CSV table of C-alpha atoms in Angstrom, one decimal:
chain,number,residue,atom,x,y,z
A,1,MET,CA,-41.7,34.3,57.0
A,2,LYS,CA,-43.9,33.0,54.1
A,3,LYS,CA,-41.3,34.2,51.6
A,4,ASP,CA,-38.6,32.2,53.4
A,5,HIS,CA,-40.8,29.1,53.3
A,6,ILE,CA,-41.4,29.5,49.6
A,7,ARG,CA,-37.6,30.0,49.0
A,8,ILE,CA,-36.8,26.8,51.0
A,9,LEU,CA,-39.4,24.8,49.1
A,10,MET,CA,-38.1,26.1,45.8
A,11,ASN,CA,-34.5,25.2,46.8
A,12,ILE,CA,-35.6,21.7,47.8
A,13,PHE,CA,-37.4,21.3,44.4
A,14,LEU,CA,-34.3,22.5,42.5
A,15,VAL,CA,-32.0,20.2,44.4
A,16,LEU,CA,-34.3,17.2,43.7
A,17,LEU,CA,-34.8,18.2,40.0
A,18,GLY,CA,-31.0,18.6,39.5
A,19,ASN,CA,-30.2,15.2,41.0
A,20,PHE,CA,-33.1,13.6,39.0
A,21,ILE,CA,-31.5,14.9,35.7
A,22,PHE,CA,-28.1,13.9,36.9
A,23,SER,CA,-29.3,10.3,37.6
A,24,ILE,CA,-30.7,10.2,34.0
A,25,ALA,CA,-27.3,11.3,32.6
A,26,ILE,CA,-25.5,8.6,34.6
A,27,ASN,CA,-27.9,5.7,34.2
A,28,SER,CA,-29.0,6.3,30.6
A,29,VAL,CA,-25.9,7.8,29.0
A,30,ILE,CA,-22.7,7.4,31.0
A,31,ILE,CA,-23.0,3.8,32.2
A,32,PRO,CA,-24.5,2.3,28.9
A,33,ASN,CA,-21.7,3.9,26.9
A,34,GLU,CA,-19.0,3.0,29.5
A,35,LEU,CA,-17.9,6.5,30.0
A,36,GLY,CA,-16.3,8.0,33.2
A,37,GLU,CA,-17.0,11.0,35.2
A,38,GLY,CA,-15.2,13.2,37.8
A,39,GLY,CA,-15.8,13.5,41.5
A,40,ILE,CA,-17.3,10.8,43.7
A,41,THR,CA,-19.5,9.6,40.8
A,42,GLY,CA,-16.4,8.7,38.8
A,43,PHE,CA,-15.0,7.0,41.9
A,44,SER,CA,-18.2,4.9,42.2
A,45,LEU,CA,-18.1,4.1,38.5
A,46,PHE,CA,-14.6,2.7,38.8
A,47,PHE,CA,-15.9,0.1,41.3
A,48,LEU,CA,-19.0,-0.6,39.1
A,49,TYR,CA,-16.9,-1.4,36.1
A,50,VAL,CA,-14.2,-3.3,37.9
A,51,PHE,CA,-16.1,-5.2,40.7
A,52,ASN,CA,-19.7,-4.7,39.6
A,53,TRP,CA,-20.5,-2.9,42.8
A,54,ASN,CA,-23.7,-0.9,43.0
A,55,ASN,CA,-22.5,2.7,42.1
A,56,ALA,CA,-25.5,4.3,44.0
A,57,ILE,CA,-24.5,2.6,47.3
A,58,VAL,CA,-20.8,3.3,46.8
A,59,SER,CA,-21.6,7.0,46.1
A,60,PHE,CA,-23.8,7.2,49.2
A,61,VAL,CA,-21.2,5.6,51.5
A,62,VAL,CA,-18.3,7.8,50.3
A,63,ASN,CA,-20.4,11.0,50.3
A,64,THR,CA,-21.7,10.2,53.8
A,65,ILE,CA,-18.2,9.6,55.1
A,66,LEU,CA,-16.9,12.8,53.6
A,67,LEU,CA,-19.9,14.7,55.0
A,68,ILE,CA,-19.1,13.3,58.5
A,69,VAL,CA,-15.4,14.1,58.2
A,70,GLY,CA,-15.8,17.6,56.7
A,71,TRP,CA,-19.1,18.9,58.1
A,72,ARG,CA,-17.4,21.7,59.8
A,73,PHE,CA,-16.4,23.1,56.4
A,74,LEU,CA,-20.1,23.7,55.5
A,75,TYR,CA,-22.7,26.2,56.9
A,76,LYS,CA,-25.6,24.7,58.9
A,77,LYS,CA,-28.2,25.4,56.2
A,78,THR,CA,-25.8,24.0,53.6
A,79,ILE,CA,-25.6,20.7,55.5
A,80,PHE,CA,-29.4,20.2,55.2
A,81,TYR,CA,-29.2,20.7,51.4
A,82,THR,CA,-26.2,18.4,51.2
A,83,ILE,CA,-27.9,15.6,53.1
A,84,LEU,CA,-30.9,16.1,50.8
A,85,ALA,CA,-28.7,15.9,47.8
A,86,ILE,CA,-26.9,12.8,48.9
A,87,ALA,CA,-30.1,11.0,49.8
A,88,SER,CA,-32.0,12.0,46.7
A,89,LEU,CA,-29.1,11.2,44.4
A,90,THR,CA,-28.8,7.7,45.9
A,91,ILE,CA,-32.5,7.0,45.4
A,92,PHE,CA,-32.6,8.3,41.9
A,93,LEU,CA,-29.4,6.4,40.8
A,94,GLN,CA,-30.9,3.3,42.3
A,95,TYR,CA,-34.4,3.5,40.8
A,96,ILE,CA,-34.5,5.9,37.8
A,97,HIS,CA,-33.8,3.8,34.7
A,98,LEU,CA,-35.3,5.3,31.6
A,99,GLY,CA,-33.5,3.1,29.1
A,100,ALA,CA,-30.1,3.2,27.6
A,101,PHE,CA,-29.1,5.9,25.1
A,102,ILE,CA,-26.4,4.4,22.8
A,103,PRO,CA,-26.0,6.5,19.7
A,104,GLU,CA,-24.5,5.2,16.5
A,105,ASN,CA,-22.1,8.1,16.4
A,106,THR,CA,-20.0,7.6,19.6
A,107,ILE,CA,-19.2,11.3,20.0
A,108,VAL,CA,-22.9,12.1,20.6
A,109,ALA,CA,-22.8,10.3,24.0
A,110,PRO,CA,-20.3,12.6,25.7
A,111,LEU,CA,-22.1,15.7,24.3
A,112,VAL,CA,-25.4,14.6,25.6
A,113,ALA,CA,-24.0,13.5,29.0
A,114,GLY,CA,-22.0,16.7,29.4
A,115,PHE,CA,-25.1,18.8,28.6
A,116,LEU,CA,-27.3,16.9,31.1
A,117,ILE,CA,-24.7,16.9,33.9
A,118,GLY,CA,-23.9,20.6,33.4
A,119,LEU,CA,-27.6,21.4,33.4
A,120,SER,CA,-28.2,19.3,36.6
A,121,VAL,CA,-25.3,20.9,38.5
A,122,GLY,CA,-26.4,24.3,37.5
A,123,ILE,CA,-29.9,23.6,38.8
A,124,VAL,CA,-28.6,22.3,42.1
A,125,ILE,CA,-26.4,25.4,42.5
A,126,HIS,CA,-29.4,27.7,41.7
A,127,GLY,CA,-31.2,25.9,44.5
A,128,ASN,CA,-28.4,27.0,46.9
A,129,GLY,CA,-27.4,23.4,47.1
A,130,THR,CA,-24.0,22.0,47.6
A,131,THR,CA,-22.5,18.9,46.0
A,132,ALA,CA,-20.3,17.7,48.9
A,133,GLY,CA,-18.1,14.9,47.6
A,134,THR,CA,-14.7,15.9,46.4
A,135,ASP,CA,-15.5,19.6,47.2
A,136,ILE,CA,-15.0,18.8,50.9
A,137,LEU,CA,-11.7,17.1,50.2
A,138,ALA,CA,-10.6,20.1,48.2
A,139,LEU,CA,-11.4,22.4,51.1
A,140,MET,CA,-9.4,20.2,53.4
A,141,MET,CA,-6.5,20.3,51.0
A,142,LYS,CA,-6.6,24.1,51.0
A,143,LYS,CA,-6.5,24.2,54.8
A,144,TYR,CA,-3.9,21.6,55.5
A,145,LEU,CA,-1.8,21.7,52.3
A,146,GLY,CA,-2.2,25.2,51.1
A,147,ILE,CA,-3.6,24.1,47.7
A,148,SER,CA,-6.4,26.2,46.1
A,149,VAL,CA,-9.8,24.7,45.9
A,150,ALA,CA,-9.9,24.8,42.1
A,151,ARG,CA,-6.5,23.1,41.8
A,152,GLY,CA,-7.5,20.6,44.5
A,153,LEU,CA,-10.6,19.7,42.5
A,154,LEU,CA,-8.5,19.3,39.4
A,155,ILE,CA,-6.0,17.1,41.2
A,156,LEU,CA,-8.8,14.9,42.5
A,157,ASP,CA,-10.5,14.6,39.2
A,158,ILE,CA,-7.2,13.6,37.6
A,159,MET,CA,-6.6,11.0,40.3
A,160,ILE,CA,-10.1,9.5,39.6
A,161,ILE,CA,-10.2,9.7,35.8
A,162,THR,CA,-6.6,8.3,35.3
A,163,PRO,CA,-7.3,4.8,36.7
A,164,LEU,CA,-10.8,4.9,35.1
A,165,THR,CA,-9.1,5.3,31.7
A,166,PHE,CA,-7.2,2.1,32.2
A,167,VAL,CA,-10.5,0.3,32.8
A,168,ILE,CA,-12.6,1.8,30.0
A,169,GLY,CA,-9.8,2.4,27.5
A,170,LEU,CA,-8.1,5.4,26.0
A,171,GLU,CA,-10.9,6.2,23.6
A,172,LYS,CA,-13.6,6.2,26.3
A,173,GLY,CA,-11.1,8.2,28.5
A,174,VAL,CA,-10.9,10.9,25.9
A,175,MET,CA,-14.7,11.0,25.6
A,176,THR,CA,-14.9,11.4,29.4
A,177,VAL,CA,-12.7,14.4,29.2
A,178,ILE,CA,-15.0,15.8,26.4
A,179,THR,CA,-17.9,15.2,28.8
A,180,LEU,CA,-16.2,17.2,31.5
A,181,LEU,CA,-15.4,20.0,29.1
A,182,ILE,CA,-19.0,20.2,27.8
A,183,THR,CA,-20.3,20.1,31.4
A,184,SER,CA,-18.1,23.0,32.3
A,185,GLN,CA,-19.3,25.1,29.4
A,186,VAL,CA,-23.0,24.3,30.0
A,187,LEU,CA,-22.6,25.1,33.7
A,188,SER,CA,-20.9,28.4,33.0
A,189,PHE,CA,-23.7,29.3,30.6
A,190,ILE,CA,-26.3,28.5,33.2
A,191,LEU,CA,-24.6,30.4,36.0
A,192,GLU,CA,-23.5,33.4,34.0
A,193,GLY,CA,-26.8,33.8,32.1
A,194,PHE,CA,-27.7,34.0,28.5
A,195,ASN,CA,-25.8,37.2,27.8
A,196,PRO,CA,-22.3,37.3,29.2
A,197,ARG,CA,-21.1,40.6,30.4
A,198,LYS,CA,-17.8,42.5,29.9
A,199,ALA,CA,-16.2,45.1,32.2
A,200,VAL,CA,-14.4,47.8,30.2
A,201,THR,CA,-11.9,50.2,31.6
A,202,ILE,CA,-11.0,53.3,29.5
A,203,VAL,CA,-8.2,55.8,30.2
A,204,SER,CA,-8.4,58.7,27.9
A,205,ASN,CA,-7.9,62.5,27.8
A,206,GLU,CA,-11.2,62.6,25.9
A,207,HIS,CA,-13.1,60.8,28.6
A,208,GLN,CA,-16.0,63.3,28.6
A,209,ALA,CA,-16.7,62.9,24.9
A,210,ILE,CA,-16.4,59.1,25.1
A,211,ALA,CA,-18.6,58.8,28.1
A,212,GLN,CA,-21.3,61.0,26.5
A,213,LYS,CA,-21.2,59.0,23.3
A,214,ILE,CA,-21.4,55.7,25.1
A,215,THR,CA,-24.4,56.9,27.2
A,216,ASP,CA,-26.2,58.2,24.1
A,217,THR,CA,-25.5,55.2,21.9
A,218,LEU,CA,-25.5,52.2,24.2
A,219,ASP,CA,-27.7,53.5,27.0
A,220,ARG,CA,-25.3,52.3,29.7
A,221,GLY,CA,-24.3,54.0,32.9
A,222,ILE,CA,-20.6,54.8,33.4
A,223,THR,CA,-18.6,55.2,36.6
A,224,VAL,CA,-15.8,57.8,36.4
A,225,LEU,CA,-12.8,57.1,38.6
A,226,ASN,CA,-10.0,59.6,39.5
A,227,GLY,CA,-6.4,58.4,39.0
A,228,TYR,CA,-3.1,59.6,37.8
A,229,GLY,CA,-0.3,58.3,35.6
A,230,PHE,CA,2.7,57.2,37.6
A,231,TYR,CA,5.2,58.1,34.9
A,232,THR,CA,3.7,61.4,33.8
A,233,GLN,CA,2.3,62.3,37.3
A,234,LEU,CA,-0.7,63.7,35.5
A,235,GLU,CA,-4.3,63.3,36.7
A,236,LYS,CA,-6.4,61.0,34.6
A,237,HIS,CA,-10.1,60.2,34.5
A,238,VAL,CA,-10.9,56.5,34.2
A,239,LEU,CA,-14.2,55.2,32.8
A,240,TYR,CA,-15.6,52.0,34.0
A,241,ILE,CA,-18.6,50.4,32.3
A,242,VAL,CA,-20.2,47.0,32.3
A,243,ILE,CA,-21.8,46.0,29.0
A,244,SER,CA,-23.2,43.0,27.2
A,245,GLU,CA,-20.9,41.0,25.0
A,246,ARG,CA,-22.8,42.1,21.8
A,247,GLN,CA,-22.2,45.7,22.7
A,248,LEU,CA,-18.5,45.4,22.9
A,249,LEU,CA,-17.7,46.0,19.3
A,250,ALA,CA,-19.8,49.1,19.2
A,251,LEU,CA,-18.1,50.5,22.3
A,252,GLN,CA,-14.7,49.8,20.8
A,253,LYS,CA,-15.6,51.7,17.6
A,254,ILE,CA,-16.8,54.7,19.7
A,255,VAL,CA,-13.6,54.9,21.7
A,256,HIS,CA,-11.4,54.5,18.6
A,257,GLU,CA,-13.3,57.2,16.7
A,258,ILE,CA,-12.9,59.7,19.5
A,259,ASP,CA,-9.5,58.8,20.8
A,260,PRO,CA,-7.4,56.2,18.9
A,261,LYS,CA,-4.7,56.5,21.6
A,262,ALA,CA,-7.1,55.6,24.5
A,263,PHE,CA,-6.0,52.8,26.8
A,264,VAL,CA,-8.7,50.2,27.0
A,265,THR,CA,-8.9,46.9,28.9
A,266,VAL,CA,-11.7,44.3,28.7
A,267,THR,CA,-12.4,41.6,31.3
A,268,ASP,CA,-15.0,38.9,31.6
A,269,ILE,CA,-17.7,39.3,34.3
A,270,HIS,CA,-19.1,36.1,35.8
A,271,GLN,CA,-22.2,37.7,37.4
A,272,VAL,CA,-23.7,41.2,37.6
A,273,VAL,CA,-26.5,42.3,40.0
A,274,GLY,CA,-28.0,45.7,40.3
A,275,GLU,CA,-30.0,48.2,38.4
A,276,GLY,CA,-29.9,47.7,34.7
A,277,PHE,CA,-29.1,44.0,34.8
A,278,THR,CA,-31.8,41.4,35.2
A,279,PHE,CA,-29.9,38.3,36.2
A,280,PHE,CA,-30.1,37.9,39.9
A,281,ILE,CA,-30.3,35.1,42.3
A,282,GLU,CA,-31.5,36.1,45.8
A,283,PRO,CA,-28.9,34.8,48.2
A,284,GLU,CA,-29.7,32.9,51.3
A,285,LYS,CA,-28.8,34.5,54.7
A,286,ASP,CA,-26.6,31.4,55.2
A,287,THR,CA,-24.9,31.1,51.8
A,288,PRO,CA,-23.4,27.7,50.9
A,289,ALA,CA,-19.7,27.5,51.4
A,290,VAL,CA,-19.2,24.9,48.7
A,291,THR,CA,-20.4,24.7,45.1
A,292,ASN,CA,-19.0,22.4,42.6
A,293,LEU,CA,-17.7,24.0,39.4
A,294,SER,CA,-15.1,21.5,38.5
A,295,SER,CA,-15.8,18.0,39.6
A,296,ASN,CA,-19.2,18.2,37.9
A,297,GLU,CA,-21.0,15.9,40.3
A,298,PRO,CA,-24.2,16.5,42.4
């Protein structure tokens, strides 16, 4: 019970911290440099630039409406963190003003904004928080229109950024896209850890020698799968191993030295948990149904 309370308090802290950083990115970098943003934040910025409406209030109203309309798409525990995120973001956007950051080199602004937004969203997600907003619309598009969540988020971002570009100008529109790209990279870095993993599949008649060499040299466990070649109808042993990115070249050399004809595939791994890998986030019993990896908006 005590552990659950500590986890809840930590999640609340992370959601608040993430939204605090996000508000700094918006109030100190995005708005002073007249940049745009995706998601509901970008929507609220449109009304700020065109009608001088309070973006914090617009964001709060729209997010609240979306939460009411789409609450059934979220788990009960997620709804609590979503309400916390909406309320805290509104307060921080309204009252956290640390001064404008307007660099002489205009390209610096989207880089800084992208870094801060990516960092803030990553922190919110680590706190098992959800960003609501356009994520709920994307889930509704998936249910009623058959559009994937990722594509739905992309469509919504395009619908928001396009009219914003006519308001802030093409140059600022391009900088907004740069901001979103930087945000995506920073967010991926935070969620995937400091050392990206690769999954390697090896099909070789010399599987025993290759596995032994990899174990001795790289100190990684290997899973041996049984298979067969459809064309040859011969049984094959398939090696499956997860390694760090920096170990990939060494593994490729080992395989090539032992069996140059070996069939090798390499795929990216977004998260690894289990023995031998330290990056692990303990999941909630009621895992959030929505996290924002595309619209970049707490």
